Amino acid sequence: MHPSTVRREAERVKVSVRVRPLNDRENNTAEGAKVTVAAKQAAAVVTVKFMGGTSNSCPAESGAARRVTQDFQFDHVFWSLETPDACGATPATQADVFRTIGYPLVQHAFDGFNSCLFAYGQTGSGKTYTMMGADVSALSGEGSGVTPRICLEIFARKASVEAQGHSRWIVEPGYVEVYNERVSDLLGKRKKGAKGGIEEVYVDVREHPSRGVFLEGQRLVEVGSLDDVVRLIEAGNSVRHTASTKMNDRSSRSHAIIMLLLREERTMTTKGGETIRTAGKSSRMNLVDLAGSERVAQSQVEGQQFKEATHINLSLTTLGRVIDVLADMATKGAKTQYSVPPFRDSKLTFILKDSLGGNSKTFMVATVSPSALNYEETLSTLRYASRARDIVNVAQVNEDPRARRIRELEEQMEDMRQAMAGGDPAYVSELKKKLALLESEAQKCAADLQALEREREHNQVQERLLRATEAEKSELESRAAALQEEMTATRQQADKMQALNLRLKEEQARKERELLKEMAKKDAALSKVRRRKDAEIASEREKLESTVAQLEREQREREVALDALQTHQRKLQEALESSERTAAERDQLLQQLTELQSERAQLSQVVSDRERLTRDLQRIQSEYGETELARDAALCAAQEMEARYHAAVFHLQTLLELATEWEDALRERALAERDEAAAAELDAAASTSENARESTSKLLTSVEQQLRDSETRAAELKAELEATAAAKTSVEQEREKTRTALEGRAAELARKLEATASAKNLVEQDRERTRATLEERLRIAEVRAAELAGVLEATAAAKTAVEQERERTRAALEQQLRESEARAAELAAQLEAAAAAKTSVEQERENTRATLEERLRLAEVRAAELAARLKSTAAVKSAMEQDRENTRAT
């Protein structure tokens, strides 16, 4: 029996180049429409032509770099422009690319080899199109990329292999991205962040001596069809970082890696009919869509996109350095100056460590733009791709030695079964014995392998439990630390609340002092304003009283002057009437003068008549004097009644002023003390004032009645005077009739006429002077009355203004008092709220302290339990490792 050896294959990295068509931006410019790349797909040669005078022409170089054209040899070239290539070959399609590089990857995966395919090139050169397809959201159809076609071929091959019944294959895809030098699991279960966003699920890159580089914590999902894979890829694409730049509408801002893990599970049936399941081959396929290198000056990114471009360029630079070192190590061997490639300088190169110079069959697709605008980037990409061709990987089949031994035994048994058909009986008998031995050995190996698989599964379960325990321990430790921090924060918060409580108390005391000071100031100001207003009111009252007294005096003087004026007017009227009568008599006497001259002879007879007339005249004069005395008495009575009327009015005004003073005093007293008794007293005073007004009204009514009686009496006296005057007139008429008989009166009457004329002139002059004087005095009295009326109106307006000002002041003081009371109530409420808040904070602090102490105690108990479990797990693990070592040695 020959010992089983691991199958190893040394192989270069297979490099392909794909030249994309010109895009609209390049076709719209004269320089961009120039094609600088030519290809020969059959010979796998790419030629770059130097277009002189372009803005992106390469800088001055030495040696061969100055050549007008440069040729690069690759494994495959895909010409995707619409025109044929230099040899006339048709443009390559997505299916052509898959048949060339995708199909071999599937074959290697089922052979047990790790494999890798990554797309390299500048941004916008067609990497994502090659890997995923035209529409990232639709991964099926004619334009689908290499990745969905590989998945479809894997499931077709899986169905074909499983149809034979000897084994089954398990497919587990994963999807990660390298964004800003952090690896994020795109299939991980995400939670909503604190600010409403989606939290990233980061994983760590680890390296195991036998497993190689792996991602700790990565989520792998077992799938059964292409639709499941497409659904997972679409879910990952929905959270992948992409953005629009000037170079590309959908520029990848991260390196995306789709990982496909394939595991074979073989079955064997023993003679007893028992089915033994053993592990077979396994492989891992990495499909890498690198973010494109970009010049910031061309893409014109800024802010977060500038940071992303910086990380992308740094990781691609590290990838270029790794390629250079590996190429030198493959071509120069020990002569190279490098010893260790810088895989750990970037997360991307660390993940691709096995794919570059390690245990993997690697394919590289370099995508370039044919436009002269991208001459430098295209040349740089081709150089790196050409260097990558020199890297040599040593791939080995990933298969357990026992499983490999079982597979080799099965192959030998199959060969023996074929050899037994139609062979020599002795030889067939010997082959049957060997076949039985091989079957028993294979079954024993299968049983041992199954036991080892179970043990390995158990160990894996234990390891997972251990990792879970360690994770739980770390989580508990972090929670304990968080609880400790929370307790510290709670203590700090309690201290802050205590300090805040002290500040609140101090603030409360300060506000109380300020409120008391403010209330004292307001009380002092209120008292001061009240005293000032009382003084002003008293002063105004005194002024009003003096003004009213002066007005009353002037009113009395005016009434006296008016009475005198009326008396004088009556006298003037009487004098005028007498003058008119005298003038009439003079006219008659002048007319009768001639008659009297003819009657001189009758004087003797007239003498007796004169004596009789003299007696009658004396009698009439005596009666006239009595009438004058009666009239004077009536006038005196009327003046007395008028004086009593003015006295009553003055008494009424005095009562009204006293009532007003009582009412103001009681109202101020009710306002200051808010005493209901004062309000009742004010009502009583108001009723008393109303009664005084009613009595005064009655008194005025009686006085007016007396005045009306006096006026009636004066009218009667006037009628009597008029009757007396009529009697006098009749007597004078009678005298005029009898005077014709008096001859002796002629001379005397002539003298009387002359005296009467002179007296009339004097009376008229006196009347004119008196009239002018009276008119002047009347005008002065009217002016004075108008002035007094204006003063009265101004005084009334001033009194009204003073009362309004007093009302406003009282309202303002009441408002200030209400505001002070409200402020005091508010401060009291604040004090109560602060006290309640302090109480609640203290209660909450006590509750929090008790809760934290309980949680800390539980955490300590849990930590002790975990420590015990860790010790027991470590002991179990040590025992398992010893058993495994013993088993391996066996």
PDB file of C-alpha atoms in Angstrom, residues 509-681:
ATOM      1  CA  ALA A 509     -32.894  81.740  49.322  1.00  0.00           C
ATOM      2  CA  ARG A 510     -31.463  84.402  47.037  1.00  0.00           C
ATOM      3  CA  LYS A 511     -34.745  84.725  45.183  1.00  0.00           C
ATOM      4  CA  GLU A 512     -36.629  84.926  48.486  1.00  0.00           C
ATOM      5  CA  ARG A 513     -34.328  87.696  49.654  1.00  0.00           C
ATOM      6  CA  GLU A 514     -34.665  89.463  46.331  1.00  0.00           C
ATOM      7  CA  LEU A 515     -38.436  89.033  46.473  1.00  0.00           C
ATOM      8  CA  LEU A 516     -38.595  90.411  50.007  1.00  0.00           C
ATOM      9  CA  LYS A 517     -36.402  93.333  48.995  1.00  0.00           C
ATOM     10  CA  GLU A 518     -38.478  93.885  45.894  1.00  0.00           C
ATOM     11  CA  MET A 519     -41.712  93.716  47.913  1.00  0.00           C
ATOM     12  CA  ALA A 520     -40.273  96.127  50.489  1.00  0.00           C
ATOM     13  CA  LYS A 521     -39.208  98.473  47.713  1.00  0.00           C
ATOM     14  CA  LYS A 522     -42.610  98.191  46.086  1.00  0.00           C
ATOM     15  CA  ASP A 523     -44.361  98.802  49.439  1.00  0.00           C
ATOM     16  CA  ALA A 524     -42.173 101.841  50.064  1.00  0.00           C
ATOM     17  CA  ALA A 525     -42.749 103.094  46.550  1.00  0.00           C
ATOM     18  CA  LEU A 526     -46.474 102.408  46.928  1.00  0.00           C
ATOM     19  CA  SER A 527     -46.600 104.307  50.222  1.00  0.00           C
ATOM     20  CA  LYS A 528     -44.594 107.133  48.718  1.00  0.00           C
ATOM     21  CA  VAL A 529     -46.841 107.284  45.677  1.00  0.00           C
ATOM     22  CA  ARG A 530     -49.913 107.110  47.907  1.00  0.00           C
ATOM     23  CA  ARG A 531     -48.666 109.956  50.116  1.00  0.00           C
ATOM     24  CA  ARG A 532     -47.736 112.003  47.081  1.00  0.00           C
ATOM     25  CA  LYS A 533     -51.102 111.344  45.467  1.00  0.00           C
ATOM     26  CA  ASP A 534     -52.926 112.175  48.726  1.00  0.00           C
ATOM     27  CA  ALA A 535     -50.965 115.422  48.978  1.00  0.00           C
ATOM     28  CA  GLU A 536     -51.707 116.214  45.362  1.00  0.00           C
ATOM     29  CA  ILE A 537     -55.382 115.407  45.850  1.00  0.00           C
ATOM     30  CA  ALA A 538     -55.552 117.549  49.011  1.00  0.00           C
ATOM     31  CA  SER A 539     -53.790 120.396  47.219  1.00  0.00           C
ATOM     32  CA  GLU A 540     -56.102 120.075  44.245  1.00  0.00           C
ATOM     33  CA  ARG A 541     -59.081 119.927  46.584  1.00  0.00           C
ATOM     34  CA  GLU A 542     -57.969 123.098  48.343  1.00  0.00           C
ATOM     35  CA  LYS A 543     -57.448 124.758  44.999  1.00  0.00           C
ATOM     36  CA  LEU A 544     -60.874 123.622  43.854  1.00  0.00           C
ATOM     37  CA  GLU A 545     -62.478 124.812  47.077  1.00  0.00           C
ATOM     38  CA  SER A 546     -60.799 128.222  46.806  1.00  0.00           C
ATOM     39  CA  THR A 547     -61.748 128.401  43.150  1.00  0.00           C
ATOM     40  CA  VAL A 548     -65.350 127.454  43.927  1.00  0.00           C
ATOM     41  CA  ALA A 549     -65.488 130.022  46.731  1.00  0.00           C
ATOM     42  CA  GLN A 550     -64.064 132.680  44.458  1.00  0.00           C
ATOM     43  CA  LEU A 551     -66.529 131.704  41.750  1.00  0.00           C
ATOM     44  CA  GLU A 552     -69.381 131.855  44.229  1.00  0.00           C
ATOM     45  CA  ARG A 553     -68.250 135.310  45.364  1.00  0.00           C
ATOM     46  CA  GLU A 554     -67.977 136.465  41.805  1.00  0.00           C
ATOM     47  CA  GLN A 555     -71.366 134.908  41.089  1.00  0.00           C
ATOM     48  CA  ARG A 556     -72.902 136.797  43.973  1.00  0.00           C
ATOM     49  CA  GLU A 557     -71.216 140.015  42.872  1.00  0.00           C
ATOM     50  CA  ARG A 558     -72.443 139.473  39.364  1.00  0.00           C
ATOM     51  CA  GLU A 559     -75.965 138.782  40.615  1.00  0.00           C
ATOM     52  CA  VAL A 560     -75.855 141.965  42.722  1.00  0.00           C
ATOM     53  CA  ALA A 561     -74.604 143.922  39.721  1.00  0.00           C
ATOM     54  CA  LEU A 562     -77.322 142.405  37.584  1.00  0.00           C
ATOM     55  CA  ASP A 563     -79.953 143.333  40.166  1.00  0.00           C
ATOM     56  CA  ALA A 564     -78.629 146.888  40.289  1.00  0.00           C
ATOM     57  CA  LEU A 565     -78.565 146.986  36.534  1.00  0.00           C
ATOM     58  CA  GLN A 566     -82.145 145.768  36.336  1.00  0.00           C
ATOM     59  CA  THR A 567     -83.221 148.341  38.903  1.00  0.00           C
ATOM     60  CA  HIS A 568     -81.475 151.116  37.040  1.00  0.00           C
ATOM     61  CA  GLN A 569     -82.977 149.864  33.781  1.00  0.00           C
ATOM     62  CA  ARG A 570     -86.422 150.014  35.342  1.00  0.00           C
ATOM     63  CA  LYS A 571     -85.742 153.543  36.546  1.00  0.00           C
ATOM     64  CA  LEU A 572     -84.507 154.542  33.126  1.00  0.00           C
ATOM     65  CA  GLN A 573     -87.583 153.010  31.578  1.00  0.00           C
ATOM     66  CA  GLU A 574     -89.769 154.986  33.937  1.00  0.00           C
ATOM     67  CA  ALA A 575     -87.771 158.158  33.213  1.00  0.00           C
ATOM     68  CA  LEU A 576     -88.097 157.542  29.494  1.00  0.00           C
ATOM     69  CA  GLU A 577     -91.817 157.022  29.834  1.00  0.00           C
ATOM     70  CA  SER A 578     -92.066 160.199  31.890  1.00  0.00           C
ATOM     71  CA  SER A 579     -90.013 162.123  29.310  1.00  0.00           C
ATOM     72  CA  GLU A 580     -92.236 160.844  26.546  1.00  0.00           C
ATOM     73  CA  ARG A 581     -95.297 161.905  28.426  1.00  0.00           C
ATOM     74  CA  THR A 582     -93.698 165.299  29.145  1.00  0.00           C
ATOM     75  CA  ALA A 583     -92.907 165.770  25.465  1.00  0.00           C
ATOM     76  CA  ALA A 584     -96.504 164.970  24.567  1.00  0.00           C
ATOM     77  CA  GLU A 585     -97.671 167.456  27.144  1.00  0.00           C
ATOM     78  CA  ARG A 586     -95.330 170.088  25.761  1.00  0.00           C
ATOM     79  CA  ASP A 587     -96.730 169.596  22.292  1.00  0.00           C
ATOM     80  CA  GLN A 588    -100.217 169.898  23.572  1.00  0.00           C
ATOM     81  CA  LEU A 589     -99.307 172.941  25.679  1.00  0.00           C
ATOM     82  CA  LEU A 590     -97.699 174.678  22.719  1.00  0.00           C
ATOM     83  CA  GLN A 591    -100.818 174.011  20.763  1.00  0.00           C
ATOM     84  CA  GLN A 592    -102.955 175.327  23.569  1.00  0.00           C
ATOM     85  CA  LEU A 593    -100.787 178.382  24.231  1.00  0.00           C
ATOM     86  CA  THR A 594    -102.728 180.485  21.813  1.00  0.00           C
ATOM     87  CA  GLU A 595    -105.930 179.284  23.362  1.00  0.00           C
ATOM     88  CA  LEU A 596    -104.707 180.201  26.824  1.00  0.00           C
ATOM     89  CA  GLN A 597    -103.985 183.746  25.732  1.00  0.00           C
ATOM     90  CA  SER A 598    -107.604 184.150  24.786  1.00  0.00           C
ATOM     91  CA  GLU A 599    -108.756 182.786  28.065  1.00  0.00           C
ATOM     92  CA  ARG A 600    -106.968 185.208  30.349  1.00  0.00           C
ATOM     93  CA  ALA A 601    -110.250 186.754  31.043  1.00  0.00           C
ATOM     94  CA  GLN A 602    -111.485 183.636  32.641  1.00  0.00           C
ATOM     95  CA  LEU A 603    -108.657 183.476  35.257  1.00  0.00           C
ATOM     96  CA  SER A 604    -110.813 184.483  38.034  1.00  0.00           C
ATOM     97  CA  GLN A 605    -113.132 181.620  37.453  1.00  0.00           C
ATOM     98  CA  VAL A 606    -110.284 179.265  37.080  1.00  0.00           C
ATOM     99  CA  VAL A 607    -108.729 180.142  40.449  1.00  0.00           C
ATOM    100  CA  SER A 608    -111.327 178.163  42.272  1.00  0.00           C
ATOM    101  CA  ASP A 609    -110.924 175.342  39.894  1.00  0.00           C
ATOM    102  CA  ARG A 610    -107.117 175.442  40.400  1.00  0.00           C
ATOM    103  CA  GLU A 611    -107.490 175.116  44.104  1.00  0.00           C
ATOM    104  CA  ARG A 612    -109.723 172.110  43.639  1.00  0.00           C
ATOM    105  CA  LEU A 613    -107.307 170.597  41.164  1.00  0.00           C
ATOM    106  CA  THR A 614    -104.436 171.246  43.545  1.00  0.00           C
ATOM    107  CA  ARG A 615    -106.199 169.260  46.204  1.00  0.00           C
ATOM    108  CA  ASP A 616    -106.894 166.461  43.761  1.00  0.00           C
ATOM    109  CA  LEU A 617    -103.244 166.483  42.660  1.00  0.00           C
ATOM    110  CA  GLN A 618    -102.041 166.233  46.210  1.00  0.00           C
ATOM    111  CA  ARG A 619    -104.376 163.293  46.770  1.00  0.00           C
ATOM    112  CA  ILE A 620    -103.059 161.545  43.631  1.00  0.00           C
ATOM    113  CA  GLN A 621     -99.468 162.191  44.672  1.00  0.00           C
ATOM    114  CA  SER A 622    -100.112 160.668  48.051  1.00  0.00           C
ATOM    115  CA  GLU A 623    -101.666 157.612  46.386  1.00  0.00           C
ATOM    116  CA  TYR A 624     -98.672 157.353  44.047  1.00  0.00           C
ATOM    117  CA  GLY A 625     -96.265 157.456  46.999  1.00  0.00           C
ATOM    118  CA  GLU A 626     -98.131 154.604  48.684  1.00  0.00           C
ATOM    119  CA  THR A 627     -97.884 152.617  45.451  1.00  0.00           C
ATOM    120  CA  GLU A 628     -94.098 153.172  45.301  1.00  0.00           C
ATOM    121  CA  LEU A 629     -93.714 151.997  48.896  1.00  0.00           C
ATOM    122  CA  ALA A 630     -95.650 148.806  48.164  1.00  0.00           C
ATOM    123  CA  ARG A 631     -93.521 148.148  45.127  1.00  0.00           C
ATOM    124  CA  ASP A 632     -90.315 148.654  47.149  1.00  0.00           C
ATOM    125  CA  ALA A 633     -91.612 146.230  49.761  1.00  0.00           C
ATOM    126  CA  ALA A 634     -92.321 143.618  47.097  1.00  0.00           C
ATOM    127  CA  LEU A 635     -88.846 144.084  45.663  1.00  0.00           C
ATOM    128  CA  CYS A 636     -87.301 143.677  49.095  1.00  0.00           C
ATOM    129  CA  ALA A 637     -89.299 140.477  49.611  1.00  0.00           C
ATOM    130  CA  ALA A 638     -88.142 139.165  46.238  1.00  0.00           C
ATOM    131  CA  GLN A 639     -84.514 140.014  47.065  1.00  0.00           C
ATOM    132  CA  GLU A 640     -84.890 138.270  50.393  1.00  0.00           C
ATOM    133  CA  MET A 641     -86.301 135.178  48.671  1.00  0.00           C
ATOM    134  CA  GLU A 642     -83.432 135.224  46.183  1.00  0.00           C
ATOM    135  CA  ALA A 643     -80.898 135.526  49.001  1.00  0.00           C
ATOM    136  CA  ARG A 644     -82.570 132.559  50.741  1.00  0.00           C
ATOM    137  CA  TYR A 645     -82.352 130.665  47.424  1.00  0.00           C
ATOM    138  CA  HIS A 646     -78.621 131.373  47.064  1.00  0.00           C
ATOM    139  CA  ALA A 647     -78.073 130.399  50.667  1.00  0.00           C
ATOM    140  CA  ALA A 648     -79.894 127.126  50.033  1.00  0.00           C
ATOM    141  CA  VAL A 649     -77.799 126.492  46.911  1.00  0.00           C
ATOM    142  CA  PHE A 650     -74.614 127.244  48.836  1.00  0.00           C
ATOM    143  CA  HIS A 651     -75.732 124.878  51.606  1.00  0.00           C
ATOM    144  CA  LEU A 652     -76.516 122.200  48.999  1.00  0.00           C
ATOM    145  CA  GLN A 653     -73.078 122.589  47.389  1.00  0.00           C
ATOM    146  CA  THR A 654     -71.458 122.353  50.806  1.00  0.00           C
ATOM    147  CA  LEU A 655     -73.386 119.134  51.500  1.00  0.00           C
ATOM    148  CA  LEU A 656     -72.391 117.725  48.105  1.00  0.00           C
ATOM    149  CA  GLU A 657     -68.708 118.535  48.703  1.00  0.00           C
ATOM    150  CA  LEU A 658     -68.863 116.938  52.150  1.00  0.00           C
ATOM    151  CA  ALA A 659     -70.544 113.848  50.654  1.00  0.00           C
ATOM    152  CA  THR A 660     -67.887 113.687  47.922  1.00  0.00           C
ATOM    153  CA  GLU A 661     -65.106 113.969  50.516  1.00  0.00           C
ATOM    154  CA  TRP A 662     -66.738 111.256  52.647  1.00  0.00           C
ATOM    155  CA  GLU A 663     -67.169 109.040  49.595  1.00  0.00           C
ATOM    156  CA  ASP A 664     -63.501 109.515  48.483  1.00  0.00           C
ATOM    157  CA  ALA A 665     -62.234 108.875  51.993  1.00  0.00           C
ATOM    158  CA  LEU A 666     -64.323 105.745  52.368  1.00  0.00           C
ATOM    159  CA  ARG A 667     -63.345 104.499  48.882  1.00  0.00           C
ATOM    160  CA  GLU A 668     -59.616 104.979  49.649  1.00  0.00           C
ATOM    161  CA  ARG A 669     -60.116 103.246  52.939  1.00  0.00           C
ATOM    162  CA  ALA A 670     -61.894 100.334  51.201  1.00  0.00           C
ATOM    163  CA  LEU A 671     -59.115 100.175  48.570  1.00  0.00           C
ATOM    164  CA  ALA A 672     -56.241 100.227  51.081  1.00  0.00           C
ATOM    165  CA  GLU A 673     -57.678  97.823  53.643  1.00  0.00           C
ATOM    166  CA  ARG A 674     -60.198  95.976  51.451  1.00  0.00           C
ATOM    167  CA  ASP A 675     -62.580  96.023  54.353  1.00  0.00           C
ATOM    168  CA  GLU A 676     -66.124  94.988  53.754  1.00  0.00           C
ATOM    169  CA  ALA A 677     -67.248  97.276  56.565  1.00  0.00           C
ATOM    170  CA  ALA A 678     -65.681 100.235  54.775  1.00  0.00           C
ATOM    171  CA  ALA A 679     -67.472  99.215  51.615  1.00  0.00           C
ATOM    172  CA  ALA A 680     -70.742  99.068  53.567  1.00  0.00           C
ATOM    173  CA  GLU A 681     -69.960 102.467  55.104  1.00  0.00           C
TER     174      GLU A 681
END
